[in-house]
Tab-separated table of C-alpha atoms and ligand atoms in Angstrom:
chain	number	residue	atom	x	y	z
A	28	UNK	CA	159.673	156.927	109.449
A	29	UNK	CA	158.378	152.937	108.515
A	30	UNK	CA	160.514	152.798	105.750
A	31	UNK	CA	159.441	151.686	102.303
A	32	UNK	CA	156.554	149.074	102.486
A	33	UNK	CA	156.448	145.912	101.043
A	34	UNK	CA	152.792	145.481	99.297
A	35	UNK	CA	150.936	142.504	100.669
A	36	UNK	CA	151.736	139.509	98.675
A	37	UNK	CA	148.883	137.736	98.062
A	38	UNK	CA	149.283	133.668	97.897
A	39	UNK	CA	149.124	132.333	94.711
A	40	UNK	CA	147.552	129.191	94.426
A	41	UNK	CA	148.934	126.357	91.872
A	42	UNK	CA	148.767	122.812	91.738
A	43	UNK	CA	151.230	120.387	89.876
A	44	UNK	CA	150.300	116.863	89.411
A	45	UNK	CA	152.579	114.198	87.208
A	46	UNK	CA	150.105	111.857	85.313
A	47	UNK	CA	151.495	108.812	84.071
A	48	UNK	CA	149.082	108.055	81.690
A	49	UNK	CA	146.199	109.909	80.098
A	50	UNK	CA	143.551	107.947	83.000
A	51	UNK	CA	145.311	109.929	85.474
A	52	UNK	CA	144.722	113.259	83.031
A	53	UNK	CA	141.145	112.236	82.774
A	54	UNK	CA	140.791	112.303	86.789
A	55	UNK	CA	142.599	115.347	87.045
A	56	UNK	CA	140.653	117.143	84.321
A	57	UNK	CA	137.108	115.397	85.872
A	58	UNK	CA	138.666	117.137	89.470
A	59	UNK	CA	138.688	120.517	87.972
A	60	UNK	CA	134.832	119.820	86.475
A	61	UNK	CA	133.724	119.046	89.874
A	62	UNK	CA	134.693	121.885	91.866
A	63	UNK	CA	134.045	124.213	88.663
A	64	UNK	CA	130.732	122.847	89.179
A	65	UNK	CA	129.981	123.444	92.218
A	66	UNK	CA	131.133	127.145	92.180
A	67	UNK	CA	128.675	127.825	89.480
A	68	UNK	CA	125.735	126.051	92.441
A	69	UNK	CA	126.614	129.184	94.047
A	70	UNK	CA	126.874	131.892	91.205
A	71	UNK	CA	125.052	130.243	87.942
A	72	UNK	CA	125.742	133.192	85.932
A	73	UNK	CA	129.275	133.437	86.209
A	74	UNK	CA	131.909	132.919	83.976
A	75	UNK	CA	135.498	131.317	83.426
A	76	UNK	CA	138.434	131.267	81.377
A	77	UNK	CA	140.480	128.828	81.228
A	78	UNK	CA	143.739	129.087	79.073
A	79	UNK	CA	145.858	125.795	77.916
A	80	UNK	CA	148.941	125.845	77.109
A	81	UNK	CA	151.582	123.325	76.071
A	82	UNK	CA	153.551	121.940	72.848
A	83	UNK	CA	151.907	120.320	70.164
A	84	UNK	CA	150.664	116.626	71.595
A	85	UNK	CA	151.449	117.742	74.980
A	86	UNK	CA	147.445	116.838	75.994
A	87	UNK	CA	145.429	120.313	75.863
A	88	UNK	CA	142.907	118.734	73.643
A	89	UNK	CA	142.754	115.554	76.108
A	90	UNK	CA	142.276	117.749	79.108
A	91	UNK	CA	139.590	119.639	77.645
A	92	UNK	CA	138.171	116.692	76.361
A	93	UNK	CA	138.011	115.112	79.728
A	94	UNK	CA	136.448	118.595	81.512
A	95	UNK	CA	133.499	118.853	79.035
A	96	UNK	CA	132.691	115.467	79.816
A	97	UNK	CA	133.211	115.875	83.257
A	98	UNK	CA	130.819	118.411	83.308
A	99	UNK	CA	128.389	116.102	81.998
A	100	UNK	CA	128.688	116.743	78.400
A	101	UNK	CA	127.871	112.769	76.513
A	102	UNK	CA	129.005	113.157	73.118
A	103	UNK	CA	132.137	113.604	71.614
A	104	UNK	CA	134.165	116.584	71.714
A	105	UNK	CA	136.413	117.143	68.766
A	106	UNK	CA	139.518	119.153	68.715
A	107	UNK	CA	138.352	122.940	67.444
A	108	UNK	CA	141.597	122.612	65.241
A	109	UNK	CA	140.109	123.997	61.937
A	110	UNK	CA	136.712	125.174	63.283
A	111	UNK	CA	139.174	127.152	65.943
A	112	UNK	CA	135.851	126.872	68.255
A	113	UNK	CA	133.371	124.230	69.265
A	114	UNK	CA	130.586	125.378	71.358
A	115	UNK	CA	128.993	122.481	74.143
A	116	UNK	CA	125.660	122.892	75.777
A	117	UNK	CA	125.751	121.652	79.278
A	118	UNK	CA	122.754	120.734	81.827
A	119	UNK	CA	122.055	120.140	85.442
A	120	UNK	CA	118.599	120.087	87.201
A	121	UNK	CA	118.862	123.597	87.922
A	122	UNK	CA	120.783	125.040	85.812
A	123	UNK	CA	122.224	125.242	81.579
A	124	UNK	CA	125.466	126.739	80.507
A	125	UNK	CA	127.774	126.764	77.457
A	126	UNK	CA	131.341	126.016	77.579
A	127	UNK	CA	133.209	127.211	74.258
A	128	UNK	CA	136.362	125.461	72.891
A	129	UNK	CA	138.559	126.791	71.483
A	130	UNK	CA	141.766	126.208	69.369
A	131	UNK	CA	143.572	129.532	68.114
A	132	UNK	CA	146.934	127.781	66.591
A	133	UNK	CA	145.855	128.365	63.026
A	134	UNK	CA	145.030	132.053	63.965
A	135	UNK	CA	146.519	134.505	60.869
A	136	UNK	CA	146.529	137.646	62.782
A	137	UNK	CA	145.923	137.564	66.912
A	138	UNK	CA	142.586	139.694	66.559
A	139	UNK	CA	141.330	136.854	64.090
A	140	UNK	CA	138.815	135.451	67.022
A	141	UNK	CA	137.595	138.603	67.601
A	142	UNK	CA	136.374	139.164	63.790
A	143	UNK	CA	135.053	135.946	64.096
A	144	UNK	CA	132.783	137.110	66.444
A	145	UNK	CA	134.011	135.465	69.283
A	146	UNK	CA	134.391	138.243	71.876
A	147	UNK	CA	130.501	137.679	72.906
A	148	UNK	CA	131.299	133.912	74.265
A	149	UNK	CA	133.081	135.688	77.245
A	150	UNK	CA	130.273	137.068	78.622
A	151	UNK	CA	128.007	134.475	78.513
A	152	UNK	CA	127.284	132.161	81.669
A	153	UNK	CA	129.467	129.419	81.705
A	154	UNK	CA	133.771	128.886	80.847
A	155	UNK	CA	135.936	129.406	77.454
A	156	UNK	CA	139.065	126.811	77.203
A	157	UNK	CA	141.483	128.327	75.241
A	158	UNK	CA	144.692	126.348	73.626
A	159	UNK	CA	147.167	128.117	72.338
A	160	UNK	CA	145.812	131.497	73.756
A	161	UNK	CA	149.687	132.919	73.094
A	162	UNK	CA	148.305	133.110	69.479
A	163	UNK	CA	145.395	136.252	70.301
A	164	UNK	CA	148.969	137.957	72.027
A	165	UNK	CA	147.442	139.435	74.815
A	166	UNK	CA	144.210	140.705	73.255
A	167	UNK	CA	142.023	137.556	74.889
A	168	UNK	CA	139.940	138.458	78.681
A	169	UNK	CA	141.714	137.774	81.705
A	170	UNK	CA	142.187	133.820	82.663
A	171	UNK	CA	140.987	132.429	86.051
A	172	UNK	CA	142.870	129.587	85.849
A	173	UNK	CA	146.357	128.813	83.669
A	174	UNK	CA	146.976	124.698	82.766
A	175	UNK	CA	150.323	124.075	81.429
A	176	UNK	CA	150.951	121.011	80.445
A	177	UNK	CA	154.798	119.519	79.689
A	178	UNK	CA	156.066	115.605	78.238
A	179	UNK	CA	157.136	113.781	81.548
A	180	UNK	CA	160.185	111.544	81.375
A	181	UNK	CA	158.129	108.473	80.364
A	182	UNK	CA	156.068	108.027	76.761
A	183	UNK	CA	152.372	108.803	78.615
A	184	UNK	CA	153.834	111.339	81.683
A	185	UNK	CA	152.702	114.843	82.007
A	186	UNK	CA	153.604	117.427	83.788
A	187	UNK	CA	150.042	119.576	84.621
A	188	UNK	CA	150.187	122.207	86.931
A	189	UNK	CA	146.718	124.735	87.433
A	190	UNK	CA	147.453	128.571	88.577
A	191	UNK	CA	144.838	130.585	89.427
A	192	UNK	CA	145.082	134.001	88.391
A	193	UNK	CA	141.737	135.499	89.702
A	194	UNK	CA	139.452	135.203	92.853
A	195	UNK	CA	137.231	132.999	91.449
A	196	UNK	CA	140.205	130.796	89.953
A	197	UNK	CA	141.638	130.590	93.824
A	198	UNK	CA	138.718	129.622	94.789
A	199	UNK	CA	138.091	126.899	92.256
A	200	UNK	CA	141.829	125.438	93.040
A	201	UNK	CA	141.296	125.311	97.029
A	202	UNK	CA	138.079	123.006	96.662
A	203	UNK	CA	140.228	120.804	94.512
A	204	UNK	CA	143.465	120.994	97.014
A	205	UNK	CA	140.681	120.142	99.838
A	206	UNK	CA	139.264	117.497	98.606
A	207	UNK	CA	143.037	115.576	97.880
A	208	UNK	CA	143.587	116.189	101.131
A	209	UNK	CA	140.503	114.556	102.433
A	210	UNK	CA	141.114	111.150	104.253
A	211	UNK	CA	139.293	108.278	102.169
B	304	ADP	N1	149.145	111.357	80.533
B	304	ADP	C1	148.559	111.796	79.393
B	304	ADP	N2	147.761	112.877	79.412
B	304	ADP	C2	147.198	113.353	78.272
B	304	ADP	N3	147.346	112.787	77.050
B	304	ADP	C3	148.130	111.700	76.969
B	304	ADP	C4	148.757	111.154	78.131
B	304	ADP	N4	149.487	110.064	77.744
B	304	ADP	C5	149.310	109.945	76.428
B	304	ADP	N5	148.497	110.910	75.939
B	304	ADP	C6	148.138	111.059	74.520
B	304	ADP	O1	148.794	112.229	74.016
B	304	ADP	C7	147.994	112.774	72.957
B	304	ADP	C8	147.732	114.237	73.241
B	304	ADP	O2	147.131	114.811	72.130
B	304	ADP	P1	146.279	116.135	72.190
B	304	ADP	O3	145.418	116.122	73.405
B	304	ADP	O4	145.631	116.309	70.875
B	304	ADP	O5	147.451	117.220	72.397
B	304	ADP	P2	147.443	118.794	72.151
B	304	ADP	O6	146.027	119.258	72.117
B	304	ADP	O7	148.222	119.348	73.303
B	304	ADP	O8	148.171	119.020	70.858
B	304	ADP	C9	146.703	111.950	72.880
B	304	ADP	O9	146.841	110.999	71.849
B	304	ADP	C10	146.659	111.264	74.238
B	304	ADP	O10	145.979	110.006	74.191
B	305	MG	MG1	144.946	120.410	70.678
């Protein structure tokens, strides 16, 4: 007899970073565009989720502010607070995507962004950022990657740390954990 067997655990890959001010948010979130970018050079039609989560002035909307614009996105990018989503229209020389904003705090009942017609921006090539995705109570597609962000012990600190909860969120993660361990 083996016994009872353990299942395989497979290793989970997070990253926690303490940025002291929102510059070092900004190069965090413009991190995450890069290697989100680069994952899409090898599968243009594919898809991410990314949920943020976080109290109220915590820096969600920063953060996502920072990864549209990372992506290459040059106007502004407004919090989705009363719209509850913004859609962006992003470009490269090969390729176009969308990435959809969205803000579900003022959410009535958790299947509100599905009446709104929402549901259809998770197929579509390119990444929904979700704040406050606790709101939709379990009703919103898998994420591939989880930000939470916490108030550090100074005025401007955060505490951001990125879990991947899918293949493609692993893989996302590792090009950024590769690249801050590259040598200058
Ligand atoms: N290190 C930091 N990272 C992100 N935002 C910061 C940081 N330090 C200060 N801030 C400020 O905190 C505020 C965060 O607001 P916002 O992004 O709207 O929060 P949320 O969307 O979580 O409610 C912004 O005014 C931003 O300039
Ligand atoms: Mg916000």
């Amino acid at each position: 007899m083996t016994g009872n067997q353990t299942p395989q655990a497979t290793p989970k890959v997070s990253l926690k970073q303490y940025c002291r001010q929102e510059a070092e948010t900004a190069s965090l979130a413009q991190r995450l565009a890069s290697s989100i970018r680069e994952g899409m050079k090898n599968s243009p039609q594919s898809h991410f989720n990314i949920a943020l989560e976080g109290d109220l002035g915590t820096g969600k909307t920063t953060f996502a502010r920072h990864l549209i614009q990372g992506l290459g996105y040059e106007g502004k990018v407004k919090s989705p607070t009363y719209t509850l989503c913004e859609p962006y229209e992003l470009h490269s020389n090969q390729d176009s995507f969308t990435a959809h904003h969205f803000d579900l705090y003022r959410m009535r009942d958790p299947l509100e962004w599905q009446e709104a017609g929402f549901a259809e921006y998770f197929d579509v090539p390119g990444f929904c950022l979700i704040e406050w995705p606790e709101k939709a109570e379990g009703t919103l597609p898998t994420f591939d990657i989880q930000i939470t962000l916490a108030a550090g012990a100074e005025e401007n600190e955060r505490a951001i740390e990125l879990n991947a909860s899918s293949e493609q969120g692993k893989k996302v993660l590792e090009r950024i954990q590769k690249t801050q361990a590259a040598p200058n």
